Coordinates of C-alpha atoms in Angstrom, one line a residue:
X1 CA -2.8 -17.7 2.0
X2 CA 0.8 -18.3 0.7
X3 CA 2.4 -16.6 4.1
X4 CA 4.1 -18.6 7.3
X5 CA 2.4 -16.4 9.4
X6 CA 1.0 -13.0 9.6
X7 CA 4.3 -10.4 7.8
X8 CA 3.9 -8.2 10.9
X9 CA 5.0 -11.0 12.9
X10 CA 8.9 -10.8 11.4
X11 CA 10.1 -13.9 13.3
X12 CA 8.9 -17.1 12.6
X13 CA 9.5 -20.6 13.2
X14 CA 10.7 -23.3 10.4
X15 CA 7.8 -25.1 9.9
X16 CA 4.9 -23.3 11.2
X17 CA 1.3 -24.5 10.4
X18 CA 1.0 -22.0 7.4
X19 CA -2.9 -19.5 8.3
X20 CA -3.9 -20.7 4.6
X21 CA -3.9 -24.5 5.6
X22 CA -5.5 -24.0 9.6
X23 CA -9.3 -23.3 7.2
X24 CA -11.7 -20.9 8.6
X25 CA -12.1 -21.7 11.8
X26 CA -9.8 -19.2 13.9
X27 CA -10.2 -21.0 17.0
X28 CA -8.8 -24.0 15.8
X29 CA -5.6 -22.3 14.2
X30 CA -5.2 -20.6 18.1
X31 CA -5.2 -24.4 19.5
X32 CA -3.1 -25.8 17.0
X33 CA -0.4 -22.8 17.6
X34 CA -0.7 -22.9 21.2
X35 CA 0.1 -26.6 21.1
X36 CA 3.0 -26.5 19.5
X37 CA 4.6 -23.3 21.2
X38 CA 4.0 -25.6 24.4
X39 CA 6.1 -28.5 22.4
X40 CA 8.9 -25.9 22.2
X41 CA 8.5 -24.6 25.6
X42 CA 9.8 -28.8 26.7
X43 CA 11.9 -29.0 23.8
X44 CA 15.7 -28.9 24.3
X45 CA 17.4 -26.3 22.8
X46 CA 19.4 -27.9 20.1
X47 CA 16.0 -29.7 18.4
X48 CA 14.7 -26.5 18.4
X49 CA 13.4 -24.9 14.9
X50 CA 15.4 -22.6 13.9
X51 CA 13.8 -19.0 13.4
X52 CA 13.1 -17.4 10.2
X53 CA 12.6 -13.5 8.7
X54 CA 9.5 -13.3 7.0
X55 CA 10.2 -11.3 3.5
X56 CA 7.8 -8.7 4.3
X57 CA 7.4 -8.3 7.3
X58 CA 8.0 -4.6 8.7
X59 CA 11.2 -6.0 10.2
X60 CA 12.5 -7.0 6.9
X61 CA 11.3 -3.6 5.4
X62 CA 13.0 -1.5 7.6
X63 CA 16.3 -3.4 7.0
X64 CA 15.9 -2.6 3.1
X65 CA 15.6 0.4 4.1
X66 CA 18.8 0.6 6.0
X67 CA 20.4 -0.9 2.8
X68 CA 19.0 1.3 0.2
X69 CA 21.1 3.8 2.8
X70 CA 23.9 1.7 2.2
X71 CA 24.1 1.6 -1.7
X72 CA 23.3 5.3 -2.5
X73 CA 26.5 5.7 -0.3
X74 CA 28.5 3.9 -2.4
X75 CA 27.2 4.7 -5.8
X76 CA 26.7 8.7 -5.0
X77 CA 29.8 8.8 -3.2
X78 CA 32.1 7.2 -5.6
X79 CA 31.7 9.2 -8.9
X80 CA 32.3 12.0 -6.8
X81 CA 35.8 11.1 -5.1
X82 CA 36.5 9.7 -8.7
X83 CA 36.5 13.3 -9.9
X84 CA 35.9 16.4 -8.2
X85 CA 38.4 15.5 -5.0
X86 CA 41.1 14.2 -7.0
X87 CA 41.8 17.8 -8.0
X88 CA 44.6 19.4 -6.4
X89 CA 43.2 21.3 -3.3
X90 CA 39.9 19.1 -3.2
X91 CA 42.3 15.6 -2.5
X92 CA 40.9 13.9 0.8
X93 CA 43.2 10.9 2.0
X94 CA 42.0 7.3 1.7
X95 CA 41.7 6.7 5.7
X96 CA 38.9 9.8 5.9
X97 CA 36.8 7.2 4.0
X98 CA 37.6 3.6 5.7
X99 CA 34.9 4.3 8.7
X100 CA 31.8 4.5 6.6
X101 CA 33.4 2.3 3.5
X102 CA 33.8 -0.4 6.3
X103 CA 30.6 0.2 7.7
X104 CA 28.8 0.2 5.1
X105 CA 30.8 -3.1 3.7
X106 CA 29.5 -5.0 6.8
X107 CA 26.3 -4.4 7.1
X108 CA 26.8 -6.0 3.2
X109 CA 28.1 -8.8 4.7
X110 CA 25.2 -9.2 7.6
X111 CA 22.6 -8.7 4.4
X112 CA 24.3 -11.6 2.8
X113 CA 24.1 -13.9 6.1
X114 CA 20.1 -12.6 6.6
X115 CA 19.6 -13.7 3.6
X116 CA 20.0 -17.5 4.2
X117 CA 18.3 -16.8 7.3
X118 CA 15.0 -15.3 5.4
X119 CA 12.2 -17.1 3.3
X120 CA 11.7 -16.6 0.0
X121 CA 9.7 -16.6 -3.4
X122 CA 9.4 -18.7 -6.3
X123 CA 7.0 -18.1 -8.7
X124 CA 4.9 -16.2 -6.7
X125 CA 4.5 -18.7 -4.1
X126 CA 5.9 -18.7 -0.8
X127 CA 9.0 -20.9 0.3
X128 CA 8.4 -22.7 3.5
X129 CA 11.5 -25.0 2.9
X130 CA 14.2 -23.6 4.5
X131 CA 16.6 -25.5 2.4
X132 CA 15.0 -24.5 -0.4
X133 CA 14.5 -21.3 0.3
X134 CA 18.1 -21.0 0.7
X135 CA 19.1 -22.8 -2.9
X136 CA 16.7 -20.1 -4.5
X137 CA 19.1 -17.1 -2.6
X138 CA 22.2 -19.2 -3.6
X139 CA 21.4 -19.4 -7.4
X140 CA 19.7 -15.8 -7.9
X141 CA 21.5 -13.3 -6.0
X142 CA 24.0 -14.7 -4.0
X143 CA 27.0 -14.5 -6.6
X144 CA 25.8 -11.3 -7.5
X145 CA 26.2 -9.9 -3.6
X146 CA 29.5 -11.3 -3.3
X147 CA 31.2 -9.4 -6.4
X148 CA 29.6 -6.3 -5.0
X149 CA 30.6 -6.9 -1.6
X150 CA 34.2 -7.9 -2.5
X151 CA 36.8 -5.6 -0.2
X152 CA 39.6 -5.0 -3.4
X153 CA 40.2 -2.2 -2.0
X154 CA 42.0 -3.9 0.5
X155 CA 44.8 -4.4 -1.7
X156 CA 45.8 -0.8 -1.7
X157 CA 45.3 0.4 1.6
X158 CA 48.7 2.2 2.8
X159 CA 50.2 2.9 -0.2
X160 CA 47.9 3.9 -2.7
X161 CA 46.1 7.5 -3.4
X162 CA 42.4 8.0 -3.0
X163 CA 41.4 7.6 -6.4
X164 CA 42.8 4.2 -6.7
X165 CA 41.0 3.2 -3.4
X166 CA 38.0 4.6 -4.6
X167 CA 38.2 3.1 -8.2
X168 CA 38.7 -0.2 -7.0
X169 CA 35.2 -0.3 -5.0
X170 CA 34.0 0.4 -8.4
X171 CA 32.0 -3.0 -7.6
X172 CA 29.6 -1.7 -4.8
X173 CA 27.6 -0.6 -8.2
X174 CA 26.5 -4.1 -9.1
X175 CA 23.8 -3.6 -5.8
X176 CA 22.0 -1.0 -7.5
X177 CA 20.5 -4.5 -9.4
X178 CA 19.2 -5.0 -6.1
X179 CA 17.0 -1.7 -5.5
X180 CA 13.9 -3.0 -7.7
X181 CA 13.7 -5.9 -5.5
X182 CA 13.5 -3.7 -2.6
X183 CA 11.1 -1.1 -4.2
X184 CA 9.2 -3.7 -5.3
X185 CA 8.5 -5.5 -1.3
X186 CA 7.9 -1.8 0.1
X187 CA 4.6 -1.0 -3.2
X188 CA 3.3 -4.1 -2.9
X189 CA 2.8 -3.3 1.5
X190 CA 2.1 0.2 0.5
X191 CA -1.0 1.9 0.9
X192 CA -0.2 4.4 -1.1
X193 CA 2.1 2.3 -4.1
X194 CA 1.7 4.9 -6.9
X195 CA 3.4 7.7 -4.8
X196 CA 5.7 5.3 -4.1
X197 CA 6.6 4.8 -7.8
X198 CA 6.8 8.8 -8.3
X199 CA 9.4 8.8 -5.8
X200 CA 11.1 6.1 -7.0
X201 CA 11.3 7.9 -10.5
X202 CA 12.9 11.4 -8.7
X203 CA 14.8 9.5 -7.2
X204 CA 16.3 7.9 -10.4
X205 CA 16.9 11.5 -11.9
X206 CA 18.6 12.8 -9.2
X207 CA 20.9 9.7 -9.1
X208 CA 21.4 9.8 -13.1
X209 CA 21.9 14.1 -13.0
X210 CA 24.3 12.4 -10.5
X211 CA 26.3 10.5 -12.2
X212 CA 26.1 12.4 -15.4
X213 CA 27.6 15.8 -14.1
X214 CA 30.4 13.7 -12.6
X215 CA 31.0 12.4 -16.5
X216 CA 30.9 15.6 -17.7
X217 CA 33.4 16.5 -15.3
X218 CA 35.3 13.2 -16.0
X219 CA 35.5 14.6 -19.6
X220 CA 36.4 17.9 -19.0
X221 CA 39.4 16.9 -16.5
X222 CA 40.5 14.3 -19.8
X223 CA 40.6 17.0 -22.1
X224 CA 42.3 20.0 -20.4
X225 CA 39.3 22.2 -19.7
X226 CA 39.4 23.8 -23.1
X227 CA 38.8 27.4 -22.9
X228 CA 35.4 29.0 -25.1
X229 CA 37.2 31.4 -28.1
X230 CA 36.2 34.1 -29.2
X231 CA 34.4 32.7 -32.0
X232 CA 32.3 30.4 -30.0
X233 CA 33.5 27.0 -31.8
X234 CA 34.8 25.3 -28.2
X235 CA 31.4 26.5 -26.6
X236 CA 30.5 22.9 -25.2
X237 CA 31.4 23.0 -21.7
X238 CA 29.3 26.3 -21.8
X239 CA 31.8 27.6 -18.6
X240 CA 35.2 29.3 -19.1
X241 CA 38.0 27.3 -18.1
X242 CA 38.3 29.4 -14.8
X243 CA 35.0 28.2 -13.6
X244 CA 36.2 24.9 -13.3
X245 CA 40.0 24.8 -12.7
X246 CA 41.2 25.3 -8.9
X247 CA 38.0 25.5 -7.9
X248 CA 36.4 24.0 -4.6
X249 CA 35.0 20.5 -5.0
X250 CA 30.8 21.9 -4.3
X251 CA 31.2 25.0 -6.8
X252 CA 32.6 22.4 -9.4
X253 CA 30.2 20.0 -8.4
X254 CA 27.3 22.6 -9.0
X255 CA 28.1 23.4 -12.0
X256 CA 28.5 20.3 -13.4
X257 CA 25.0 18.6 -11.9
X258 CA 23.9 22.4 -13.5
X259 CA 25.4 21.7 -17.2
X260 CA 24.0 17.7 -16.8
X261 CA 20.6 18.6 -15.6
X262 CA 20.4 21.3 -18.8
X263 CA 21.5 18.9 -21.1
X264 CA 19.0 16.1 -20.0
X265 CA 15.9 18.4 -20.2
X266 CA 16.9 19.5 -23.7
X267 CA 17.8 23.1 -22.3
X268 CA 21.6 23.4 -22.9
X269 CA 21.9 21.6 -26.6
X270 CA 22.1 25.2 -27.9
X271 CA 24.5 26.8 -25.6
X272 CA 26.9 23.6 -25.5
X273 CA 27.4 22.6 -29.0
X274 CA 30.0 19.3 -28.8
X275 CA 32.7 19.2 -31.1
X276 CA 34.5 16.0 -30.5
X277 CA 33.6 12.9 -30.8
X278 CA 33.5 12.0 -27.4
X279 CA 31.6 15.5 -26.4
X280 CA 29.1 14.2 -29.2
X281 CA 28.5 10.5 -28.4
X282 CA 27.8 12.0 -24.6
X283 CA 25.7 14.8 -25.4
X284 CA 23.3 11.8 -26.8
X285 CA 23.8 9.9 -23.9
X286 CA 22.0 12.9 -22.4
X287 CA 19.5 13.5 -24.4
X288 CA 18.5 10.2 -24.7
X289 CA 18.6 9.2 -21.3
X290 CA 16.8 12.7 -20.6
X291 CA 14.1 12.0 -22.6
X292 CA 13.3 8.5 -21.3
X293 CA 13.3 9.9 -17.4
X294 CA 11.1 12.9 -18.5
X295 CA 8.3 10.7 -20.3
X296 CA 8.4 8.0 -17.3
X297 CA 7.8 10.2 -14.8
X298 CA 5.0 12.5 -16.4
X299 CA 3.2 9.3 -17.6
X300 CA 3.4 7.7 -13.7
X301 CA 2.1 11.2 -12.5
X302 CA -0.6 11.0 -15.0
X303 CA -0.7 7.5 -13.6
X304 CA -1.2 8.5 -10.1
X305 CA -3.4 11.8 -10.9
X306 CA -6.2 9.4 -13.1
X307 CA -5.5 6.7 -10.2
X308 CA -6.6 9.8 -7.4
X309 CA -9.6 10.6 -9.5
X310 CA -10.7 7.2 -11.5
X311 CA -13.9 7.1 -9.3
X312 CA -14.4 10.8 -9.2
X313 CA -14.3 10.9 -12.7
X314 CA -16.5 7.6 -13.4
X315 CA -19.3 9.4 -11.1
X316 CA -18.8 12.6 -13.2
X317 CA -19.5 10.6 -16.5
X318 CA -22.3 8.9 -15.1
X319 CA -23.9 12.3 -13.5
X320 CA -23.6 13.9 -17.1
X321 CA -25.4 10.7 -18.7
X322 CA -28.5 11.2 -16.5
X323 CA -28.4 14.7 -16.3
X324 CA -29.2 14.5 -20.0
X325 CA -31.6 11.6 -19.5
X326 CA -33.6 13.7 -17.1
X327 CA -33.5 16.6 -19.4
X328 CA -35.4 14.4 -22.6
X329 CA -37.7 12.6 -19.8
X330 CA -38.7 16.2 -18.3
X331 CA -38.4 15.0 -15.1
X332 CA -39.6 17.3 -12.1
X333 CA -37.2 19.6 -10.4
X334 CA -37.7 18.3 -7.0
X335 CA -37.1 14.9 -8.3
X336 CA -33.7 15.9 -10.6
X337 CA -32.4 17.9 -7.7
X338 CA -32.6 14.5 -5.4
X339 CA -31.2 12.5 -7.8
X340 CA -27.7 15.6 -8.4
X341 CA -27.6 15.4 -4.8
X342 CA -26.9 11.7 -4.5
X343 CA -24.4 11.6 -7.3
X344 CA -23.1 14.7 -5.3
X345 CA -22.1 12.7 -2.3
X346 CA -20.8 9.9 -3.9
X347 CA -18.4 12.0 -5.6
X348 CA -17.2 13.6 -2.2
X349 CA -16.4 10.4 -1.1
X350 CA -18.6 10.0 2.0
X351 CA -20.6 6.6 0.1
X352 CA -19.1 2.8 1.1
X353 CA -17.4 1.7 -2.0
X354 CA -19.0 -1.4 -4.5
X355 CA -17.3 -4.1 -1.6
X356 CA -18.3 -7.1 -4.8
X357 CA -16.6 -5.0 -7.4
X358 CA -13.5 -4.5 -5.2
X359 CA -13.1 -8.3 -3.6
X360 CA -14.6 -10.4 -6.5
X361 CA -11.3 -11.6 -7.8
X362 CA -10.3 -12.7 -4.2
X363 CA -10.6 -16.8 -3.6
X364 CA -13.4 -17.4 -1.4
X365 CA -11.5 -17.8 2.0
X366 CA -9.7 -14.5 2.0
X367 CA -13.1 -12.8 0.5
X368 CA -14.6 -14.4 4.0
X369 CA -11.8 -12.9 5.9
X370 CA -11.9 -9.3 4.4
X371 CA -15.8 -9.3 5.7
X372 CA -15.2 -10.7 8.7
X373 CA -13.0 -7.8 9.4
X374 CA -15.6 -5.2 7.9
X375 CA -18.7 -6.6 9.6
X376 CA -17.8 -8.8 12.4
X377 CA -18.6 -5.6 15.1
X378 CA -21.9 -4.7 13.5
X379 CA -23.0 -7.8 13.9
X380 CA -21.8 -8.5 17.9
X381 CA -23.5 -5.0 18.3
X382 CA -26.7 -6.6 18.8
X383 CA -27.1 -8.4 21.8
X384 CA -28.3 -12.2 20.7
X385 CA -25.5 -12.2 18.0
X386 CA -23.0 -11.0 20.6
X387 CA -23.5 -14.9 22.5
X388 CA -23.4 -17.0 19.2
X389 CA -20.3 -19.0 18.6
X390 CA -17.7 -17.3 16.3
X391 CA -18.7 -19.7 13.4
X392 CA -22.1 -18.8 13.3
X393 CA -21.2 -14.7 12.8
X394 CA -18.6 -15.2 10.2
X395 CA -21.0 -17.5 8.2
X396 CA -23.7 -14.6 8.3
X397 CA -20.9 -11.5 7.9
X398 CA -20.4 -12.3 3.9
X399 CA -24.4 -12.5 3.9
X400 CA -24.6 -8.6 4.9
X401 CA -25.5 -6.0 1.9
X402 CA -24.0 -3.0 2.1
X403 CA -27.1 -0.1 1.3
X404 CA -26.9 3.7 0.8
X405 CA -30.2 6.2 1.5
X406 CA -31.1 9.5 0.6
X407 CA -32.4 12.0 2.9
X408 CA -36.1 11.4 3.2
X409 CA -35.6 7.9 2.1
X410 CA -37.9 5.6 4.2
X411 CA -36.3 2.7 4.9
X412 CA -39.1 0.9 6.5
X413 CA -42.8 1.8 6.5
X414 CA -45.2 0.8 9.7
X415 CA -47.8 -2.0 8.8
X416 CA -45.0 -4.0 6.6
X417 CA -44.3 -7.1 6.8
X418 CA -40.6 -7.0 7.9
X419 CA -38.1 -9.9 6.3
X420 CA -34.8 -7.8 7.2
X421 CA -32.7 -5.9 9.7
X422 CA -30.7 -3.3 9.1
X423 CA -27.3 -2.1 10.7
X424 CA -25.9 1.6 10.7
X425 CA -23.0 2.4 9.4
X426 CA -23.4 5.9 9.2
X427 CA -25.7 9.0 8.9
X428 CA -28.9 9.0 11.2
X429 CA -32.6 8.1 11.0
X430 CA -35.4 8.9 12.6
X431 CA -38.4 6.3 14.2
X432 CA -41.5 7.7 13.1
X433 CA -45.1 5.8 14.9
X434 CA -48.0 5.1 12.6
X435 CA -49.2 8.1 14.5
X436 CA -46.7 10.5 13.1
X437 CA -44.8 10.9 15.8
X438 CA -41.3 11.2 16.2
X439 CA -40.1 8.7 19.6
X440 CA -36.3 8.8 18.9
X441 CA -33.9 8.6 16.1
X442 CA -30.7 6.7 15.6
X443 CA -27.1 6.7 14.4
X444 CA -24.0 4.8 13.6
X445 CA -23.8 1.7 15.5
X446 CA -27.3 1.1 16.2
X447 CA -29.7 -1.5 14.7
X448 CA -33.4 -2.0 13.9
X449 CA -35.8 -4.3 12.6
X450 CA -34.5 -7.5 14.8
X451 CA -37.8 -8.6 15.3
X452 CA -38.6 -9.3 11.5
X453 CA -35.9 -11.9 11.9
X454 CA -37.4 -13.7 15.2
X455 CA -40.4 -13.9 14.5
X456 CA -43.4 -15.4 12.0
X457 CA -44.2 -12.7 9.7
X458 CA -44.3 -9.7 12.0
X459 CA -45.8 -6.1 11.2
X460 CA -43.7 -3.1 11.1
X461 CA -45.1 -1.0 14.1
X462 CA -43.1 1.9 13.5
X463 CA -41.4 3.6 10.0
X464 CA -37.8 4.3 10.1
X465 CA -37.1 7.4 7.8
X466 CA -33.4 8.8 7.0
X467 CA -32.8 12.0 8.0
X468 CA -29.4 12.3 6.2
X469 CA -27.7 10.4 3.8
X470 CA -27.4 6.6 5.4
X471 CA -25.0 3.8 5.0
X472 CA -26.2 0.5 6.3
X473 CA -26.2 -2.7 5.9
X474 CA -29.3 -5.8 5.1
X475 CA -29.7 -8.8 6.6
X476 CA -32.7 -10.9 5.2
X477 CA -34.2 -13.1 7.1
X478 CA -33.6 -15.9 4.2
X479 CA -30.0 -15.4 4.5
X480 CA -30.6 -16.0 8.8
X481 CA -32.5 -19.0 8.7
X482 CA -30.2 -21.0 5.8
X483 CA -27.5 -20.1 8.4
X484 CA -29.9 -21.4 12.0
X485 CA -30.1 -24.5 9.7
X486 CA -26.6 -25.6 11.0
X487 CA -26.9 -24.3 14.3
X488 CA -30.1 -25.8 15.9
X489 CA -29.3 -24.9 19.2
X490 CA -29.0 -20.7 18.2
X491 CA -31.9 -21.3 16.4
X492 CA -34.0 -22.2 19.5
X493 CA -32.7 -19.2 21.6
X494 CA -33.3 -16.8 18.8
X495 CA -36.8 -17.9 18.4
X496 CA -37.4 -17.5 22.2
X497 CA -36.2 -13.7 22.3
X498 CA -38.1 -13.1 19.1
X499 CA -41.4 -14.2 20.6
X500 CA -40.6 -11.9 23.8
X501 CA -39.6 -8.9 22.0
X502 CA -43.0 -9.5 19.9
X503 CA -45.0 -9.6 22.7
X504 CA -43.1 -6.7 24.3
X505 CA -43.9 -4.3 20.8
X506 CA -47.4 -5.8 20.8
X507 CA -47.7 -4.4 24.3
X508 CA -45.9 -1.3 23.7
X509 CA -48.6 -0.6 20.6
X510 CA -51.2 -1.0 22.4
X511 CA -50.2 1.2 25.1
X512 CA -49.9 3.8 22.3
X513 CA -53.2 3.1 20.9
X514 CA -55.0 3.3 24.3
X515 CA -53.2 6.6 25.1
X516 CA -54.5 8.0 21.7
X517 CA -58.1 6.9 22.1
X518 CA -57.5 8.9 25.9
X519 CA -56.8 11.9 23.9
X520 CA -59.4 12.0 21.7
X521 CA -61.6 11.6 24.5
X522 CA -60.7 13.9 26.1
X523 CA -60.6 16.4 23.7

């Protein structure tokens, strides 16, 4: 594991014991850290390590998120005080913008100071040098921050208009090279990563319509507002001249976004034909641009629809295939409506996914982890696992199967011999005597066939028979004695319970038998 420590935890110490290197034994890392919080605890302040921001931890990725406030403020806000308010009317003086144009410029300058004060990456692989870590910042993005955070603007404060003021903070763009950085932390600790490209991707055109309808206003203030004549030749700007000129700044600004967003989609080349040059080359500019947004965002919907349905549609393809292989093997009804059934309720989602398929490119430590999570309680929900040392669970955890029965299904038939034990996930079953008798039935969270794993070759004494659609999970009995191999000690214990929960069955059998014999006496 490449982290410090877990990203939840934001804070962290300069050279924490990293989870990856503590190895699998959780108790152990819990020592180790206690240890050396204790160390602190006696250590004077000013030998003290210094505490670090992990760079994704939710901390972190709620302060990208206050700075993706901070940057669509400055490159949305701009274009516009660049044109619509420097008409006469619309002007609004400079110092109505230097409370959030300051604001925003320090918490620039608190990004740039986090920054030394937060880990990094390089080449994939987590910094834990501090130093280093802080020579990465310096030589990537550091220069790059400091241009866009430069005040210029300073210079004219007093004397100068509001365009000039805002024209000289034309540098607050360069940080909009810093927004796939910050998209890019918040999909990768995403659950939900392709809706978060979508809305990356709307949010792109509505910045571009943006910018481009303040262009097009940009042009039409540099060339007069030509009027439309009579003979349509001047027809570009598709409004008259009086839709524009001494208007107020949001009618102007509607139109514009209006004309931009028409042009983009390929809607307004036929209304607003350009005639200049400059009309021409940006019409283009449109078009092009247009064109690129439009295919990236229909291909990452198609993206996220095909992502939605992949396993929908891979169960449809595979219901089709032996839907036809029934029909040339004239299988039975019963049987082909059984079979449409189970592919039915994988497809509605309700079946435990192919855990192998999903975690086999893992390394073998995190793979143990990620089933350790999954299976650790159904394990301690039997009674002699729930006393075994942490060790001996998580070595059997990655030996549990994950299974899936139909209704009907039996599971286990009386007079067996049993070699696993099973574990409910879900769905219920239903304990059926050799008798045919029904003594109790059992959902998620229980357990049966323990007994096959205490004892020498027992006999099923009773059938267990799903009653709905089941998801459980196998333990053999190979896989729990290769594991008792290492543990003597559990071993011994188990072996004790399994020969007293044999006897106990044996006894409860017999019972049953003698009680049977009464009633056919009897009768």
């Amino acid at each position: 594991d490449d982290d410090v420590v877990h990203p939840d935890d934001a804070f962290v110490h300069e050279g924490d014991v990293a989870i990856g290197d503590a190895g699998p034994n959780l108790r152990t890392l819990g020592s180790e850290r206690s240890s050396l919080m204790r160390k602190l605890r006696r250590c004077p302040m000013h030998c003290r390590p210094m505490k670090l921001l992990h760079p994704t931890s939710l901390a972190r990725r709620w302060w990208l998120r206050l700075m993706l406030v901070a940057v669509l403020y400055n490159v949305s806000v701009l274009p516009v005080r660049l044109t619509h308010l420097t008409r006469p009317g619309n002007v609004v003086p400079p110092w109505a913008w230097y409370v959030p144009d300051y604001a925003f410029d320090l918490l620039f300058v608190a990004d740039m100071v986090l920054n030394f004060y937060t880990l990094g990456y390089k080449n994939g692989v987590l910094i834990r040098d501090v130093r280093l870590s802080r020579r990465v910042y310096l030589r990537r993005w550091f220069w790059l921050d400091l241009l866009a955070t430069l005040p210029v603007d300073i210079v004219v404060i007093g004397w100068a208009d509001a365009y000039y003021h805002a024209l000289l903070r034309i540098n607050r763009f360069l940080r909009l090279l810093r927004l796939g950085g910050y998209f890019s932390t918040w999909e990768s600790n995403s659950n939900v990563p392709n809706i978060q490209r979508v809305l990356k991707l709307a949010l792109a055109f509505a910045f571009i319509s943006h910018v481009m309808g303040c262009l097009f206003f940009a042009i039409c203030i540099f060339e007069d507002f030509p009027n439309r004549d009579e003979a349509g030749l001047n027809n570009w700007f598709v409004f008259d001249r009086d839709m524009l000129v001494d208007r107020d700044a949001w009618v102007t600004y509607s139109r514009s976004l209006f004309w931009a967003v028409a042009m983009m989609t390929g809607q307004g080349t036929e209304a607003g034909v350009p005639i200049t040059l400059l009309e021409l080359y940006f019409t283009l500019l449109c078009l092009v641009v247009g064109l690129v947004l439009f295919a990236a965002v229909i291909g990452q919907i198609w993206n996220l629809i095909s992502t939605l349905n992949e396993a929908q549609e891979k169960i449809r393809r595979k219901k089709d295939s032996i839907n036809s292989f029934m029909y040339t093997r004239r299988f039975p009804r019963r049987l082909k409506k059984r079979i449409r059934s189970y592919y039915d309720y994988l497809a509605a989602g309700q079946a435990a996914g192919d855990d192998e398929a999903i975690l086999c490119d893992l390394p073998s430590h995190l793979r143990n982890q990620v089933y350790m999570h999954l299976n650790r309680k159904v394990l301690l929900a039997v009674p002699f696992f729930a006393t075994t040392p942490p060790a001996f669970v998580q070595q059997l955890v990655v030996r549990l199967k994950p299974l899936l029965f139909a209704p009907g299904d039996w599971i286990i038939r009386a007079g067996d011999i049993g070699k696993e034990m099973y574990f409910l996930s879900q769905g219920t079953v239903k304990v059926v005597l050799k008798s045919g008798k029904v003594v109790s039935r059992l959902g998620a969270g229980n357990f049966f066939g323990e007994v096959a794993l205490l004892a020498d070759n027992p006999e099923r004494t009773a059938s267990i028979v799903a009653e709905t659609y089941v998801n459980a999970y196998r333990l053999l009995k190979s896989d729990l004695l290769e594991v008792l191999n290492d543990f003597p000690d559990v071993k011994q214990q188990m072996f004790e319970i399994g020969e007293t929960r044999k006897n106990r069955t044996e006894d409860d059998a017999e019972q049953e038998s003698a009680l049977a014999s009464a009633r056919r006496s009897s009768a």
